[in-house]
mmCIF file with all atom_site columns, C-alpha atoms in Angstrom:
data_model
loop_
_atom_site.group_PDB
_atom_site.id
_atom_site.type_symbol
_atom_site.label_atom_id
_atom_site.label_alt_id
_atom_site.label_comp_id
_atom_site.label_asym_id
_atom_site.label_entity_id
_atom_site.label_seq_id
_atom_site.pdbx_PDB_ins_code
_atom_site.Cartn_x
_atom_site.Cartn_y
_atom_site.Cartn_z
_atom_site.occupancy
_atom_site.B_iso_or_equiv
_atom_site.pdbx_formal_charge
_atom_site.auth_seq_id
_atom_site.auth_comp_id
_atom_site.auth_asym_id
_atom_site.auth_atom_id
_atom_site.pdbx_PDB_model_num
ATOM 1   C CA . MET A 1 1   ? 11.607  9.123   -12.555 1.00 73.00 ? 1   MET A CA 1
ATOM 2   C CA . ALA A 1 2   ? 8.496   7.013   -13.175 1.00 73.00 ? 2   ALA A CA 1
ATOM 3   C CA . ASN A 1 3   ? 8.961   3.561   -14.748 1.00 84.00 ? 3   ASN A CA 1
ATOM 4   C CA . GLU A 1 4   ? 12.526  3.410   -13.450 1.00 92.00 ? 4   GLU A CA 1
ATOM 5   C CA . ILE A 1 5   ? 13.764  -0.128  -12.769 1.00 97.00 ? 5   ILE A CA 1
ATOM 6   C CA . ILE A 1 6   ? 15.450  -0.265  -9.376  1.00 96.00 ? 6   ILE A CA 1
ATOM 7   C CA . SER A 1 7   ? 16.890  -2.909  -7.074  1.00 97.00 ? 7   SER A CA 1
ATOM 8   C CA . TYR A 1 8   ? 15.376  -3.570  -3.658  1.00 97.00 ? 8   TYR A CA 1
ATOM 9   C CA . LEU A 1 9   ? 18.519  -2.245  -1.934  1.00 97.00 ? 9   LEU A CA 1
ATOM 10  C CA . ASP A 1 10  ? 18.492  0.964   -3.991  1.00 97.00 ? 10  ASP A CA 1
ATOM 11  C CA . MET A 1 11  ? 14.776  1.415   -3.270  1.00 97.00 ? 11  MET A CA 1
ATOM 12  C CA . CYS A 1 12  ? 15.382  1.111   0.497   1.00 97.00 ? 12  CYS A CA 1
ATOM 13  C CA . GLN A 1 13  ? 18.323  3.514   0.291   1.00 97.00 ? 13  GLN A CA 1
ATOM 14  C CA . ARG A 1 14  ? 16.233  6.032   -1.657  1.00 96.00 ? 14  ARG A CA 1
ATOM 15  C CA . GLU A 1 15  ? 13.433  5.829   0.923   1.00 97.00 ? 15  GLU A CA 1
ATOM 16  C CA . ARG A 1 16  ? 15.848  5.741   3.876   1.00 95.00 ? 16  ARG A CA 1
ATOM 17  C CA . ALA A 1 17  ? 13.892  2.796   5.284   1.00 96.00 ? 17  ALA A CA 1
ATOM 18  C CA . SER A 1 18  ? 13.974  -0.978  5.345   1.00 96.00 ? 18  SER A CA 1
ATOM 19  C CA . LEU A 1 19  ? 10.799  -1.611  3.357   1.00 97.00 ? 19  LEU A CA 1
ATOM 20  C CA . GLN A 1 20  ? 9.436   -4.877  4.743   1.00 93.00 ? 20  GLN A CA 1
ATOM 21  C CA . ARG A 1 21  ? 5.702   -4.235  4.451   1.00 93.00 ? 21  ARG A CA 1
ATOM 22  C CA . GLY A 1 22  ? 3.505   -3.154  1.567   1.00 94.00 ? 22  GLY A CA 1
ATOM 23  C CA . MET A 1 23  ? 2.144   -0.014  3.230   1.00 97.00 ? 23  MET A CA 1
ATOM 24  C CA . ASN A 1 24  ? 4.474   2.535   4.811   1.00 97.00 ? 24  ASN A CA 1
ATOM 25  C CA . PHE A 1 25  ? 2.665   5.641   6.042   1.00 98.00 ? 25  PHE A CA 1
ATOM 26  C CA . SER A 1 26  ? 4.377   9.040   6.278   1.00 97.00 ? 26  SER A CA 1
ATOM 27  C CA . LEU A 1 27  ? 8.047   8.110   5.920   1.00 95.00 ? 27  LEU A CA 1
ATOM 28  C CA . GLY A 1 28  ? 10.078  11.003  7.248   1.00 87.00 ? 28  GLY A CA 1
ATOM 29  C CA . GLY A 1 29  ? 6.874   13.037  7.445   1.00 91.00 ? 29  GLY A CA 1
ATOM 30  C CA . THR A 1 30  ? 7.006   13.889  3.732   1.00 94.00 ? 30  THR A CA 1
ATOM 31  C CA . HIS A 1 31  ? 5.365   11.018  1.868   1.00 97.00 ? 31  HIS A CA 1
ATOM 32  C CA . SER A 1 32  ? 4.176   7.440   2.134   1.00 98.00 ? 32  SER A CA 1
ATOM 33  C CA . VAL A 1 33  ? 5.284   4.369   0.190   1.00 98.00 ? 33  VAL A CA 1
ATOM 34  C CA . ILE A 1 34  ? 3.268   1.508   -1.218  1.00 97.00 ? 34  ILE A CA 1
ATOM 35  C CA . LEU A 1 35  ? 4.839   -1.678  -2.526  1.00 96.00 ? 35  LEU A CA 1
ATOM 36  C CA . MET A 1 36  ? 2.514   -3.506  -4.868  1.00 94.00 ? 36  MET A CA 1
ATOM 37  C CA . SER A 1 37  ? 2.470   -6.450  -7.217  1.00 90.00 ? 37  SER A CA 1
ATOM 38  C CA . LEU A 1 38  ? 0.356   -6.953  -10.292 1.00 88.00 ? 38  LEU A CA 1
ATOM 39  C CA . ARG A 1 39  ? 1.849   -10.376 -10.993 1.00 87.00 ? 39  ARG A CA 1
ATOM 40  C CA . PRO A 1 40  ? -0.622  -13.239 -11.477 1.00 87.00 ? 40  PRO A CA 1
ATOM 41  C CA . ASN A 1 41  ? 0.483   -15.026 -8.281  1.00 84.00 ? 41  ASN A CA 1
ATOM 42  C CA . ALA A 1 42  ? 0.379   -11.916 -6.063  1.00 83.00 ? 42  ALA A CA 1
ATOM 43  C CA . PRO A 1 43  ? -1.371  -12.416 -2.692  1.00 82.00 ? 43  PRO A CA 1
ATOM 44  C CA . TYR A 1 44  ? -3.406  -9.203  -3.099  1.00 83.00 ? 44  TYR A CA 1
ATOM 45  C CA . ARG A 1 45  ? -5.728  -7.951  -5.838  1.00 85.00 ? 45  ARG A CA 1
ATOM 46  C CA . ASP A 1 46  ? -4.047  -4.615  -6.494  1.00 88.00 ? 46  ASP A CA 1
ATOM 47  C CA . HIS A 1 47  ? -4.750  -3.039  -9.865  1.00 87.00 ? 47  HIS A CA 1
ATOM 48  C CA . VAL A 1 48  ? -4.508  0.144   -11.888 1.00 88.00 ? 48  VAL A CA 1
ATOM 49  C CA . GLU A 1 49  ? -7.236  1.924   -13.804 1.00 89.00 ? 49  GLU A CA 1
ATOM 50  C CA . ASP A 1 50  ? -7.586  4.886   -16.162 1.00 90.00 ? 50  ASP A CA 1
ATOM 51  C CA . GLU A 1 51  ? -4.388  4.096   -18.071 1.00 85.00 ? 51  GLU A CA 1
ATOM 52  C CA . GLY A 1 52  ? -2.310  4.024   -14.891 1.00 82.00 ? 52  GLY A CA 1
ATOM 53  C CA . SER A 1 53  ? -3.553  7.241   -13.301 1.00 84.00 ? 53  SER A CA 1
ATOM 54  C CA . VAL A 1 54  ? -5.624  5.455   -10.619 1.00 89.00 ? 54  VAL A CA 1
ATOM 55  C CA . LEU A 1 55  ? -4.237  2.845   -8.251  1.00 90.00 ? 55  LEU A CA 1
ATOM 56  C CA . ILE A 1 56  ? -6.493  0.516   -6.279  1.00 91.00 ? 56  ILE A CA 1
ATOM 57  C CA . TYR A 1 57  ? -4.532  -1.043  -3.427  1.00 92.00 ? 57  TYR A CA 1
ATOM 58  C CA . GLU A 1 58  ? -6.091  -3.820  -1.359  1.00 90.00 ? 58  GLU A CA 1
ATOM 59  C CA . GLY A 1 59  ? -4.400  -3.100  1.972   1.00 91.00 ? 59  GLY A CA 1
ATOM 60  C CA . HIS A 1 60  ? -2.835  -5.281  4.657   1.00 91.00 ? 60  HIS A CA 1
ATOM 61  C CA . ASP A 1 61  ? -4.149  -8.518  6.076   1.00 92.00 ? 61  ASP A CA 1
ATOM 62  C CA . ALA A 1 62  ? -4.060  -9.193  9.812   1.00 92.00 ? 62  ALA A CA 1
ATOM 63  C CA . PRO A 1 63  ? -0.818  -10.838 10.948  1.00 90.00 ? 63  PRO A CA 1
ATOM 64  C CA . LYS A 1 64  ? -0.686  -14.624 10.851  1.00 91.00 ? 64  LYS A CA 1
ATOM 65  C CA . THR A 1 65  ? -0.764  -15.934 14.426  1.00 91.00 ? 65  THR A CA 1
ATOM 66  C CA . LYS A 1 66  ? -1.889  -19.006 16.348  1.00 93.00 ? 66  LYS A CA 1
ATOM 67  C CA . VAL A 1 67  ? -5.244  -17.284 16.870  1.00 89.00 ? 67  VAL A CA 1
ATOM 68  C CA . THR A 1 68  ? -5.390  -16.176 13.216  1.00 89.00 ? 68  THR A CA 1
ATOM 69  C CA . PRO A 1 69  ? -3.781  -18.981 11.189  1.00 92.00 ? 69  PRO A CA 1
ATOM 70  C CA . ASN A 1 70  ? -5.479  -17.819 7.949   1.00 92.00 ? 70  ASN A CA 1
ATOM 71  C CA . PRO A 1 71  ? -5.509  -13.999 7.734   1.00 91.00 ? 71  PRO A CA 1
ATOM 72  C CA . LYS A 1 72  ? -7.368  -14.169 4.396   1.00 88.00 ? 72  LYS A CA 1
ATOM 73  C CA . ALA A 1 73  ? -10.395 -15.541 6.311   1.00 91.00 ? 73  ALA A CA 1
ATOM 74  C CA . ILE A 1 74  ? -10.941 -12.385 8.419   1.00 92.00 ? 74  ILE A CA 1
ATOM 75  C CA . ASP A 1 75  ? -11.519 -8.688  7.726   1.00 92.00 ? 75  ASP A CA 1
ATOM 76  C CA . GLN A 1 76  ? -8.462  -6.531  7.195   1.00 93.00 ? 76  GLN A CA 1
ATOM 77  C CA . PRO A 1 77  ? -7.955  -4.559  10.408  1.00 94.00 ? 77  PRO A CA 1
ATOM 78  C CA . ILE A 1 78  ? -8.136  -0.778  10.740  1.00 95.00 ? 78  ILE A CA 1
ATOM 79  C CA . ASP A 1 79  ? -6.884  -0.860  14.345  1.00 95.00 ? 79  ASP A CA 1
ATOM 80  C CA . THR A 1 80  ? -4.542  -3.097  16.311  1.00 91.00 ? 80  THR A CA 1
ATOM 81  C CA . PRO A 1 81  ? -5.900  -5.063  19.290  1.00 89.00 ? 81  PRO A CA 1
ATOM 82  C CA . GLY A 1 82  ? -4.406  -2.283  21.451  1.00 93.00 ? 82  GLY A CA 1
ATOM 83  C CA . GLY A 1 83  ? -6.470  0.360   19.665  1.00 95.00 ? 83  GLY A CA 1
ATOM 84  C CA . THR A 1 84  ? -3.778  2.117   17.628  1.00 97.00 ? 84  THR A CA 1
ATOM 85  C CA . ALA A 1 85  ? -4.180  2.486   13.872  1.00 97.00 ? 85  ALA A CA 1
ATOM 86  C CA . THR A 1 86  ? -2.725  -0.143  11.572  1.00 96.00 ? 86  THR A CA 1
ATOM 87  C CA . GLN A 1 87  ? -1.191  0.940   8.276   1.00 97.00 ? 87  GLN A CA 1
ATOM 88  C CA . ASN A 1 88  ? -4.676  0.377   6.811   1.00 96.00 ? 88  ASN A CA 1
ATOM 89  C CA . GLY A 1 89  ? -6.084  2.736   9.427   1.00 97.00 ? 89  GLY A CA 1
ATOM 90  C CA . LEU A 1 90  ? -3.449  5.420   8.877   1.00 98.00 ? 90  LEU A CA 1
ATOM 91  C CA . PHE A 1 91  ? -3.981  5.479   5.106   1.00 97.00 ? 91  PHE A CA 1
ATOM 92  C CA . PHE A 1 92  ? -7.788  5.334   5.532   1.00 97.00 ? 92  PHE A CA 1
ATOM 93  C CA . SER A 1 93  ? -7.785  8.208   8.018   1.00 97.00 ? 93  SER A CA 1
ATOM 94  C CA . ALA A 1 94  ? -5.578  10.367  5.773   1.00 98.00 ? 94  ALA A CA 1
ATOM 95  C CA . ALA A 1 95  ? -7.913  9.797   2.810   1.00 97.00 ? 95  ALA A CA 1
ATOM 96  C CA . GLN A 1 96  ? -10.999 10.633  4.876   1.00 97.00 ? 96  GLN A CA 1
ATOM 97  C CA . SER A 1 97  ? -9.301  13.783  6.216   1.00 98.00 ? 97  SER A CA 1
ATOM 98  C CA . PHE A 1 98  ? -8.552  14.870  2.657   1.00 98.00 ? 98  PHE A CA 1
ATOM 99  C CA . LYS A 1 99  ? -12.143 14.240  1.591   1.00 97.00 ? 99  LYS A CA 1
ATOM 100 C CA . THR A 1 100 ? -13.459 16.447  4.416   1.00 97.00 ? 100 THR A CA 1
ATOM 101 C CA . GLY A 1 101 ? -10.964 19.233  3.644   1.00 98.00 ? 101 GLY A CA 1
ATOM 102 C CA . LYS A 1 102 ? -8.902  18.787  6.802   1.00 98.00 ? 102 LYS A CA 1
ATOM 103 C CA . ARG A 1 103 ? -5.621  18.088  4.996   1.00 97.00 ? 103 ARG A CA 1
ATOM 104 C CA . LEU A 1 104 ? -3.918  17.982  1.628   1.00 97.00 ? 104 LEU A CA 1
ATOM 105 C CA . PRO A 1 105 ? -3.753  14.573  -0.048  1.00 98.00 ? 105 PRO A CA 1
ATOM 106 C CA . GLU A 1 106 ? -0.960  12.320  1.173   1.00 98.00 ? 106 GLU A CA 1
ATOM 107 C CA . LYS A 1 107 ? 1.765   11.907  -1.444  1.00 98.00 ? 107 LYS A CA 1
ATOM 108 C CA . VAL A 1 108 ? 2.417   8.213   -2.047  1.00 97.00 ? 108 VAL A CA 1
ATOM 109 C CA . ARG A 1 109 ? 5.427   6.832   -3.885  1.00 97.00 ? 109 ARG A CA 1
ATOM 110 C CA . VAL A 1 110 ? 4.509   3.562   -5.549  1.00 96.00 ? 110 VAL A CA 1
ATOM 111 C CA . TYR A 1 111 ? 6.889   0.727   -6.347  1.00 97.00 ? 111 TYR A CA 1
ATOM 112 C CA . GLU A 1 112 ? 5.782   -2.369  -8.240  1.00 95.00 ? 112 GLU A CA 1
ATOM 113 C CA . LYS A 1 113 ? 7.497   -5.715  -7.719  1.00 94.00 ? 113 LYS A CA 1
ATOM 114 C CA . LEU A 1 114 ? 8.582   -7.163  -11.042 1.00 94.00 ? 114 LEU A CA 1
ATOM 115 C CA . ARG A 1 115 ? 10.392  -10.166 -9.581  1.00 92.00 ? 115 ARG A CA 1
ATOM 116 C CA . SER A 1 116 ? 12.482  -10.957 -6.516  1.00 93.00 ? 116 SER A CA 1
ATOM 117 C CA . GLY A 1 117 ? 14.748  -7.984  -5.800  1.00 95.00 ? 117 GLY A CA 1
ATOM 118 C CA . ILE A 1 118 ? 13.645  -6.033  -8.903  1.00 96.00 ? 118 ILE A CA 1
ATOM 119 C CA . TRP A 1 119 ? 11.141  -3.175  -8.674  1.00 97.00 ? 119 TRP A CA 1
ATOM 120 C CA . SER A 1 120 ? 9.688   -0.493  -10.912 1.00 96.00 ? 120 SER A CA 1
ATOM 121 C CA . TYR A 1 121 ? 9.203   2.996   -9.507  1.00 96.00 ? 121 TYR A CA 1
ATOM 122 C CA . ASN A 1 122 ? 5.743   3.993   -10.765 1.00 94.00 ? 122 ASN A CA 1
ATOM 123 C CA . GLY A 1 123 ? 5.737   7.603   -9.577  1.00 94.00 ? 123 GLY A CA 1
ATOM 124 C CA . ILE A 1 124 ? 3.849   9.658   -7.017  1.00 95.00 ? 124 ILE A CA 1
ATOM 125 C CA . PHE A 1 125 ? 0.125   9.245   -6.507  1.00 95.00 ? 125 PHE A CA 1
ATOM 126 C CA . HIS A 1 126 ? -2.153  11.349  -4.299  1.00 97.00 ? 126 HIS A CA 1
ATOM 127 C CA . LEU A 1 127 ? -4.234  9.560   -1.688  1.00 97.00 ? 127 LEU A CA 1
ATOM 128 C CA . ILE A 1 128 ? -7.700  10.996  -2.272  1.00 96.00 ? 128 ILE A CA 1
ATOM 129 C CA . ASP A 1 129 ? -10.057 8.152   -1.356  1.00 95.00 ? 129 ASP A CA 1
ATOM 130 C CA . ALA A 1 130 ? -10.279 4.956   0.658   1.00 95.00 ? 130 ALA A CA 1
ATOM 131 C CA . TRP A 1 131 ? -13.127 2.589   1.376   1.00 92.00 ? 131 TRP A CA 1
ATOM 132 C CA . GLN A 1 132 ? -13.958 -0.842  2.664   1.00 91.00 ? 132 GLN A CA 1
ATOM 133 C CA . GLU A 1 133 ? -15.691 -3.302  0.413   1.00 88.00 ? 133 GLU A CA 1
ATOM 134 C CA . HIS A 1 134 ? -16.856 -6.836  0.916   1.00 90.00 ? 134 HIS A CA 1
ATOM 135 C CA . ASP A 1 135 ? -15.385 -9.431  -1.470  1.00 87.00 ? 135 ASP A CA 1
ATOM 136 C CA . GLY A 1 136 ? -17.967 -12.084 -0.637  1.00 88.00 ? 136 GLY A CA 1
ATOM 137 C CA . GLU A 1 137 ? -15.971 -13.429 2.286   1.00 89.00 ? 137 GLU A CA 1
ATOM 138 C CA . ARG A 1 138 ? -14.481 -10.476 4.142   1.00 90.00 ? 138 ARG A CA 1
ATOM 139 C CA . LYS A 1 139 ? -13.935 -6.725  4.153   1.00 91.00 ? 139 LYS A CA 1
#
């Protein structure tokens, strides 16, 4: 049920997954999950439009490593260094495949972090578009 307040543990049990990352493509082959935050101190600029019917999700940064100490300074990756798709790449590819008529839109369950351990289930969205944009510093 949309707008349901749920604990982190209950959310993970519902999804049958330990949800540690914001983007989780094709869980169990039936749907994907996005964890988002609209709080003022959130590290990403996720937002909703059209009275909550459209979700704009920023995507994943590259992992923080010795080589990449500040992931916010580089483009968000579509592929891993080994050439496999990142979560960004999987979601992007699914959206492009929908747009070209090769597949139905991916169903995406969206949970919004309200505060530590407390989430709101915001319902199911359909992944129908994805794009890269430049924010003045990176894609």
